Structures are given as C-alpha cells and as structure tokens.
Short mmCIF file of C-alpha atoms in Angstrom, two decimals:
data_model
loop_
_atom_site.label_atom_id
_atom_site.label_comp_id
_atom_site.label_asym_id
_atom_site.label_seq_id
_atom_site.Cartn_x
_atom_site.Cartn_y
_atom_site.Cartn_z
CA MET A 281 -0.01 0.01 0.01
CA THR A 282 1.28 3.45 -0.83
CA PRO A 283 1.97 5.48 2.34
CA ARG A 284 -0.69 8.13 3.00
CA SER A 285 1.88 10.96 3.09
CA ALA A 286 3.29 9.83 -0.27
CA LEU A 287 -0.20 9.89 -1.81
CA ALA A 288 -0.78 13.38 -0.44
CA ASP A 289 2.60 14.54 -1.92
CA MET A 290 1.67 12.96 -5.25
CA SER A 291 -1.73 14.59 -5.36
CA ALA A 292 -0.17 17.96 -4.54
CA GLN A 293 2.14 17.55 -7.57
CA LEU A 294 -0.69 16.95 -10.07
CA LEU A 295 0.03 19.63 -12.77
CA THR A 296 -2.69 19.05 -15.23
CA PRO A 297 -6.09 18.63 -13.55
CA LEU A 298 -8.91 18.09 -15.97
CA PRO A 299 -11.90 20.46 -16.15
CA LEU A 300 -14.11 19.77 -13.22
CA ALA A 301 -17.23 19.79 -15.37
CA LEU A 302 -17.98 16.31 -16.72
CA HIS A 303 -21.09 14.87 -18.42
CA TYR A 304 -21.14 11.47 -16.91
CA ASP A 305 -23.51 8.91 -18.32
CA GLY A 306 -23.77 5.37 -19.73
CA ALA A 307 -22.44 6.53 -23.10
CA LEU A 308 -19.20 7.78 -21.47
CA GLU A 309 -18.83 4.58 -19.53
CA ALA A 310 -19.21 2.50 -22.77
CA GLN A 311 -16.70 4.72 -24.58
CA LEU A 312 -14.15 4.36 -21.81
CA PHE A 313 -14.64 0.68 -21.53
CA ASP A 314 -14.20 0.13 -25.29
CA ASP A 315 -10.94 2.04 -25.32
CA ILE A 316 -9.67 -0.20 -22.49
CA ARG A 317 -11.04 -3.33 -24.12
CA LEU A 318 -9.16 -2.71 -27.33
CA ALA A 319 -5.90 -2.12 -25.36
CA VAL A 320 -5.91 -5.03 -22.87
CA ALA A 321 -8.59 -7.53 -23.98
CA PRO A 322 -9.04 -7.19 -27.70
CA GLN A 323 -10.72 -10.65 -27.97
CA LEU A 324 -13.86 -9.11 -26.43
CA PRO A 325 -16.38 -8.05 -29.07
CA ALA A 326 -17.69 -4.53 -29.40
CA ALA A 327 -21.19 -5.94 -29.18
CA ARG A 328 -22.81 -9.37 -28.62
CA ILE A 329 -22.21 -11.72 -31.56
CA ASP A 330 -24.13 -14.88 -30.68
CA PRO A 331 -27.26 -14.69 -28.49
CA PRO A 332 -27.19 -16.58 -25.17
CA ARG A 333 -29.39 -19.61 -24.47
CA ASP A 334 -31.62 -20.31 -21.48
CA LEU A 335 -30.58 -22.58 -18.68
CA ALA A 336 -30.81 -26.23 -19.70
CA THR A 337 -29.34 -28.51 -16.96
CA ASP A 338 -29.50 -28.97 -13.22
CA GLY A 339 -25.89 -27.85 -12.99
CA GLU A 340 -26.60 -24.61 -14.88
CA ARG A 341 -29.66 -23.92 -12.71
CA SER A 342 -27.61 -24.47 -9.61
CA ALA A 343 -24.74 -22.18 -10.74
CA ALA A 344 -27.28 -19.47 -11.73
CA GLY A 345 -28.92 -19.88 -8.30
CA GLU A 346 -25.59 -19.37 -6.48
CA TYR A 347 -24.97 -16.23 -8.66
CA ALA A 348 -28.47 -14.94 -7.74
CA VAL A 349 -27.67 -15.41 -4.09
CA TRP A 350 -24.52 -13.36 -4.55
CA ASN A 351 -26.49 -10.62 -6.31
CA THR A 352 -29.04 -10.63 -3.54
CA VAL A 353 -26.33 -10.23 -0.93
CA HIS A 354 -24.59 -7.47 -2.94
CA ASP A 355 -27.72 -5.39 -3.38
CA LEU A 356 -29.16 -5.92 0.10
CA PHE A 357 -25.85 -4.87 1.62
CA ILE A 358 -25.91 -1.66 -0.41
CA THR A 359 -29.46 -0.89 0.94
CA GLN A 360 -28.26 -1.39 4.50
CA VAL A 361 -25.12 0.76 4.08
CA ALA A 362 -27.08 3.49 2.28
CA SER A 363 -29.74 3.56 5.04
CA HIS A 364 -26.97 4.05 7.67
CA ALA A 365 -25.39 6.78 5.56
CA ILE A 366 -28.62 8.71 5.19
CA ALA A 367 -29.14 8.69 8.99
CA GLY A 368 -25.50 9.23 9.86
CA LEU A 369 -22.80 10.55 7.49
CA PHE A 370 -25.21 12.62 5.34
CA GLN A 371 -27.90 13.50 7.84
CA ASP A 372 -27.50 17.22 6.89
CA ASP A 373 -27.14 16.75 3.17
CA ILE A 374 -30.78 16.54 2.03
CA ALA A 375 -29.94 16.62 -1.66
CA PHE A 376 -27.63 13.59 -1.39
CA GLN A 377 -30.21 11.80 0.75
CA PHE A 378 -32.53 11.75 -2.20
CA ALA A 379 -29.88 10.03 -4.33
CA LEU A 380 -29.13 7.48 -1.64
CA ALA A 381 -32.92 6.93 -1.03
CA ARG A 382 -33.34 6.19 -4.69
CA GLN A 383 -30.43 3.76 -4.56
CA LEU A 384 -31.79 2.14 -1.40
CA GLY A 385 -35.23 1.58 -2.85
CA ASP A 386 -34.01 0.39 -6.24
CA ASP A 387 -31.46 -2.08 -4.80
CA ALA A 388 -33.98 -3.42 -2.32
CA ALA A 389 -36.21 -4.29 -5.28
CA HIS A 390 -33.22 -5.77 -7.19
CA ALA A 391 -32.31 -7.86 -4.18
CA GLU A 392 -35.84 -9.10 -3.60
CA PHE A 393 -36.14 -10.17 -7.28
CA SER A 394 -32.79 -11.98 -7.15
CA LEU A 395 -33.90 -13.67 -3.89
CA GLY A 396 -36.96 -15.00 -5.68
CA ARG A 397 -34.93 -16.28 -8.56
CA ALA A 398 -32.47 -17.98 -6.24
CA ALA A 399 -35.33 -19.76 -4.51
CA VAL A 400 -36.68 -21.01 -7.77
CA LEU A 401 -33.33 -22.07 -9.26
CA LEU A 402 -32.08 -23.79 -6.05
CA GLY A 403 -35.42 -25.24 -5.01
CA ALA A 404 -34.78 -24.07 -1.47
CA ASP A 405 -35.05 -21.01 0.73
CA PRO A 406 -31.82 -18.99 0.31
CA LEU A 407 -32.44 -16.58 3.17
CA ALA A 408 -29.91 -18.21 5.53
CA ALA A 409 -27.19 -18.01 2.84
CA VAL A 410 -28.15 -14.32 2.15
CA LYS A 411 -28.08 -13.46 5.82
CA HIS A 412 -24.58 -15.04 6.20
CA GLY A 413 -23.36 -13.23 3.09
CA VAL A 414 -24.56 -9.80 4.31
CA GLU A 415 -22.96 -10.43 7.68
CA GLU A 416 -19.67 -11.28 5.92
CA SER A 417 -19.94 -8.11 3.89
CA TRP A 418 -20.36 -5.98 7.07
CA ASP A 419 -17.31 -7.69 8.55
CA LEU A 420 -15.35 -7.08 5.40
CA VAL A 421 -16.12 -3.41 4.54
CA GLY A 422 -19.34 -2.15 6.22
CA GLY A 423 -17.77 -0.30 9.14
CA PHE A 424 -15.01 1.08 6.96
CA ALA A 425 -17.50 2.45 4.42
CA LEU A 426 -19.29 4.45 7.04
CA ARG A 427 -16.18 5.90 8.76
CA ASN A 428 -16.17 9.04 6.63
CA TRP A 429 -17.51 10.31 3.37
CA GLN A 430 -14.29 9.57 1.50
CA ASN A 431 -14.51 5.94 2.47
CA PHE A 432 -18.19 5.82 1.62
CA LEU A 433 -17.50 7.27 -1.83
CA ALA A 434 -14.63 4.84 -2.51
CA TRP A 435 -16.92 1.98 -1.48
CA GLN A 436 -19.62 3.26 -3.86
CA PHE A 437 -17.04 3.44 -6.71
CA HIS A 438 -16.28 -0.29 -6.10
CA TYR A 439 -19.86 -1.46 -5.64
CA GLU A 440 -21.43 0.63 -8.37
CA HIS A 441 -18.72 1.82 -10.84
CA TYR A 442 -15.87 -0.68 -11.15
CA ILE A 443 -18.27 -3.68 -11.17
CA LEU A 444 -19.20 -2.57 -14.69
CA ALA A 445 -16.05 -4.10 -16.14
CA ARG A 446 -17.46 -7.58 -15.46
CA LEU A 447 -21.02 -6.62 -16.35
CA PHE A 448 -19.89 -5.22 -19.73
CA VAL A 449 -18.08 -8.54 -20.43
CA ASN A 450 -21.13 -10.54 -19.31
CA ARG A 451 -23.53 -8.62 -21.56
CA ARG A 452 -21.30 -9.23 -24.55
CA THR A 453 -20.06 -12.77 -24.05
CA ALA A 454 -22.32 -14.73 -21.69
CA GLN A 455 -23.17 -18.03 -23.29
CA VAL A 456 -25.98 -19.01 -20.87
CA LEU A 457 -28.45 -16.70 -19.10
CA ASP A 458 -31.33 -17.22 -16.63
CA PHE A 459 -34.18 -16.06 -18.91
CA GLY A 460 -36.35 -15.70 -15.88
CA HIS A 461 -34.12 -12.86 -14.76
CA ARG A 462 -33.34 -11.37 -18.14
CA GLU A 463 -36.30 -9.05 -18.67
CA PHE A 464 -36.10 -7.61 -15.18
CA GLY A 465 -32.39 -7.11 -15.51
CA GLU A 466 -32.56 -5.32 -18.82
CA ASN A 467 -35.61 -3.17 -18.20
CA ARG A 468 -35.18 -2.40 -14.49
CA ILE A 469 -31.76 -3.15 -13.12
CA LEU A 470 -29.57 -1.68 -15.93
CA PRO A 471 -31.30 1.74 -16.07
CA ASP A 472 -31.58 1.93 -12.27
CA GLU A 473 -27.84 1.27 -11.79
CA GLU A 474 -26.92 3.82 -14.38
CA ALA A 475 -29.05 6.41 -12.58
CA HIS A 476 -27.28 5.58 -9.28
CA ARG A 477 -23.86 6.01 -10.79
CA ILE A 478 -24.81 9.25 -12.38
CA ARG A 479 -26.23 10.78 -9.24
CA ILE A 480 -23.37 9.61 -7.05
CA THR A 481 -20.82 10.95 -9.56
CA GLN A 482 -22.59 14.30 -9.91
CA TRP A 483 -22.78 14.75 -6.16
CA TRP A 484 -19.09 14.22 -5.92
CA LEU A 485 -18.15 16.43 -8.92
CA ASN A 486 -20.30 19.21 -7.52
CA LYS A 487 -18.59 18.90 -4.11
CA LEU A 488 -15.22 18.92 -5.90
CA ALA A 489 -16.09 21.96 -7.93
CA HIS A 490 -16.95 24.09 -4.86
CA ALA A 491 -13.75 23.16 -2.96
CA GLU A 492 -10.70 25.36 -2.63
CA PRO A 493 -7.67 24.19 -4.56
CA THR A 494 -5.82 23.04 -1.45
CA GLN A 495 -8.94 21.25 -0.25
CA ARG A 496 -9.33 19.62 -3.65
CA GLU A 497 -5.82 18.21 -3.47
CA ASP A 498 -6.45 16.82 0.02
CA TRP A 499 -9.71 15.21 -1.07
CA VAL A 500 -8.14 13.63 -4.15
CA ALA A 501 -5.29 12.21 -2.00
CA ALA A 502 -7.74 10.88 0.59
CA LEU A 503 -9.97 9.31 -2.08
CA ILE A 504 -7.01 7.56 -3.74
CA GLN A 505 -6.03 6.16 -0.35
CA ALA A 506 -9.59 5.11 0.52
CA ASP A 507 -10.01 3.53 -2.92
CA GLU A 508 -6.84 1.51 -2.35
CA ASP A 509 -8.04 0.47 1.14
CA VAL A 510 -11.38 -0.73 -0.28
CA GLN A 511 -9.66 -2.65 -3.10
CA GLN A 512 -7.39 -4.45 -0.73
CA ARG A 513 -10.34 -5.39 1.57
CA LEU A 514 -12.50 -6.53 -1.44
CA GLY A 515 -9.90 -8.43 -3.49
CA PRO A 516 -11.11 -11.96 -2.65
CA TYR A 517 -14.75 -10.88 -2.84
CA LEU A 518 -14.27 -9.41 -6.30
CA ARG A 519 -12.24 -12.41 -7.55
CA ASP A 520 -15.01 -14.73 -6.31
CA SER A 521 -17.60 -12.65 -8.17
CA TRP A 522 -15.82 -13.24 -11.48
CA GLN A 523 -15.71 -16.98 -10.84
CA LEU A 524 -19.35 -17.13 -9.84
CA ASN A 525 -20.30 -15.21 -12.96
CA LEU A 526 -18.14 -17.56 -15.04
CA ARG A 527 -19.89 -20.66 -13.65
CA ALA A 528 -23.32 -19.13 -14.11
CA THR A 529 -22.96 -17.66 -17.66
CA GLY A 530 -19.71 -18.83 -19.26
CA LEU A 531 -18.56 -15.28 -19.87
CA ASP A 532 -15.13 -14.66 -21.43
CA THR A 533 -12.65 -14.14 -18.53
CA ARG A 534 -9.52 -14.02 -20.59
CA HIS A 535 -7.34 -11.04 -19.49
CA HIS A 536 -10.03 -10.08 -16.96
CA VAL A 537 -7.49 -9.05 -14.30
CA ALA A 538 -5.75 -6.61 -16.69
CA LEU A 539 -9.19 -5.42 -17.83
CA TYR A 540 -10.46 -4.81 -14.36
CA ASP A 541 -7.24 -3.04 -13.30
CA ALA A 542 -7.17 -0.80 -16.36
CA TRP A 543 -10.93 0.02 -16.06
CA ARG A 544 -10.52 0.93 -12.38
CA ARG A 545 -7.59 3.13 -13.15
CA GLU A 546 -9.33 4.92 -16.03
CA LEU A 547 -12.59 5.37 -14.20
CA LEU A 548 -10.90 6.53 -11.00
CA ALA A 549 -8.89 9.09 -12.91
CA THR A 550 -12.08 10.29 -14.65
CA LEU A 551 -13.96 10.60 -11.37
CA LEU A 552 -11.09 12.51 -9.73
CA ARG A 553 -10.56 14.70 -12.79
CA VAL A 554 -6.93 13.74 -13.36
CA THR A 555 -5.23 11.69 -16.02
CA PRO A 556 -4.55 8.01 -15.46
CA ASP A 557 -0.75 8.63 -15.63
CA GLU A 558 -1.05 10.94 -12.66
CA LEU A 559 -2.36 8.23 -10.33
CA PRO A 560 0.09 6.19 -8.30
CA ALA A 561 0.45 2.47 -8.70
CA LEU A 562 -2.84 0.78 -7.71
CA THR A 563 -3.52 -2.59 -6.10
CA SER A 564 -4.27 -5.18 -8.71
CA LEU A 565 -7.36 -7.44 -8.68
CA ALA A 566 -4.86 -10.30 -8.51
CA ALA A 567 -3.17 -9.05 -5.35
#
C-alpha cells in the first residue's frame, strides 16, 4: 500500500487537472470501456455476436442460483449501508439523501427479485445464505465504508462503478443466461444502476467543484487512499464474483485481471478529474 503521506505529496504535484465539469452517463462509460477493451482484452467483441441460450441443465440452474444469491447479498448490503449513511454521514445533506434513497429503494427491489430467482433455481429458501453473506460483507467493509464520506464514496465506486467491467463482459459474451431474470435485468436493473452511478458521480463532482484548490488536493489524495483500502479489502470478494459469474454464464474471462485493473484506473482518474498517468500504482485485482 502506498503510504498516505506519499499519496498526499503525489496529489499535490498534479500539474494538469482536468476540467471539473463532466457529463457522466452510460455513453461515457461505454466509450471508456471500449478504449480499454481494445488495449488489454481485444478478444472481447464491441457488441454481442451470438445470442445466449436459457438454462438447460440442473448444474446450470444451480450455478445461476448461486450467482443470484451473490447478487441478492450485494444489493441488500448496499441498501443497508445506504440507510446508515442517510441517517449518519449525510444526515445534513438533504440533496444527497434523495440520491441514496433512490439507490436504497431500487437495490432493495433488485435484491428481492434476485432472492426469488435464487429460491426457484435452487429449489430451497436462500435466506440463511443471504443473511450469512450480508454479515460477511459488514465484517469485510461495512464499518469502513461508514467511517467518513471519502471511504463511503470509494466503497460506492467499487460497488457501483468498477463492477461494470465484469458486467460489460457478461452482456457481450455470456453463453447462458437465466431467462427468468433477463427481462427484469434489462428493463429495470440496468437503467436503475446507471441512474445511481450518475447521481453519485454528480454529487461528488459538484462537491469537488466548490472546494478550494488545497482542499481539492487533500480530497483527491484521501480518495485515492480510500479507494486503495477498499480494493485491498474486497480483493477476494471481487475475484469470487468473476468466478461465480463464469460458472453461471460462461462469460469470457481471458485477460480479466488486466481489464479490471485498467478499467478501475481509467474510471478513478475520470472521477477524480486527473489523467490515469497521474495516479500512483494501484493494487491489482490479482493481489
């Protein structure tokens, strides 16, 4: 891990900050991802070539059920952290409370739908597994995410923004999909999650734009460090998510570590309004 003082010194030396104004949306995300894809994982297609098929075997249904449990845990944990943040970290920030309330409500609906799919696919009540998974998430990163707003934002980047690297690959290369989840995912989850990312990003950029230059440098340094801390905590969790996704859908995981690392670096630089070369070395997904 890069020492905190070194990160602060590095941030203070940034000579070419990008304009603070940024139109962040799904089109920008897709453009950034395709630039990275061509550089580090050129085997990935620009768009889906062959359509996926529905689940056909007991093994495929079981793998899809395990992945549905993972998604339930992921989204339910987000709702719990967001609810704590509304009442705690951001109790005086009414505008951001609306963004977090939208995230809380949407992800609760996503989690409930995934829970239902898990029950159908596994033929058993998955609540005990979900409860255990959420408890593990709290032990792993929950308290850290609520320590201060920088940690919370870095946690959001990991849970909402960086996860897109895997989801982009899945959308384009998955061989098998749970068709019982497909319509809800495309018509509800995808637009909801894009809305969450946009509102979180715009809250941060607005905060950054109104900061004094010295404060800006301090915040950038603190966020780089928090982002590193979250990555180091979540490494095994994130690696498991790729493997669960692979077993459930057969997505193309070739070069996925380099892809995730490059995506995280590019997106973090975009969100901090610096260039990727101005960031320090970052912890790899493989670490």
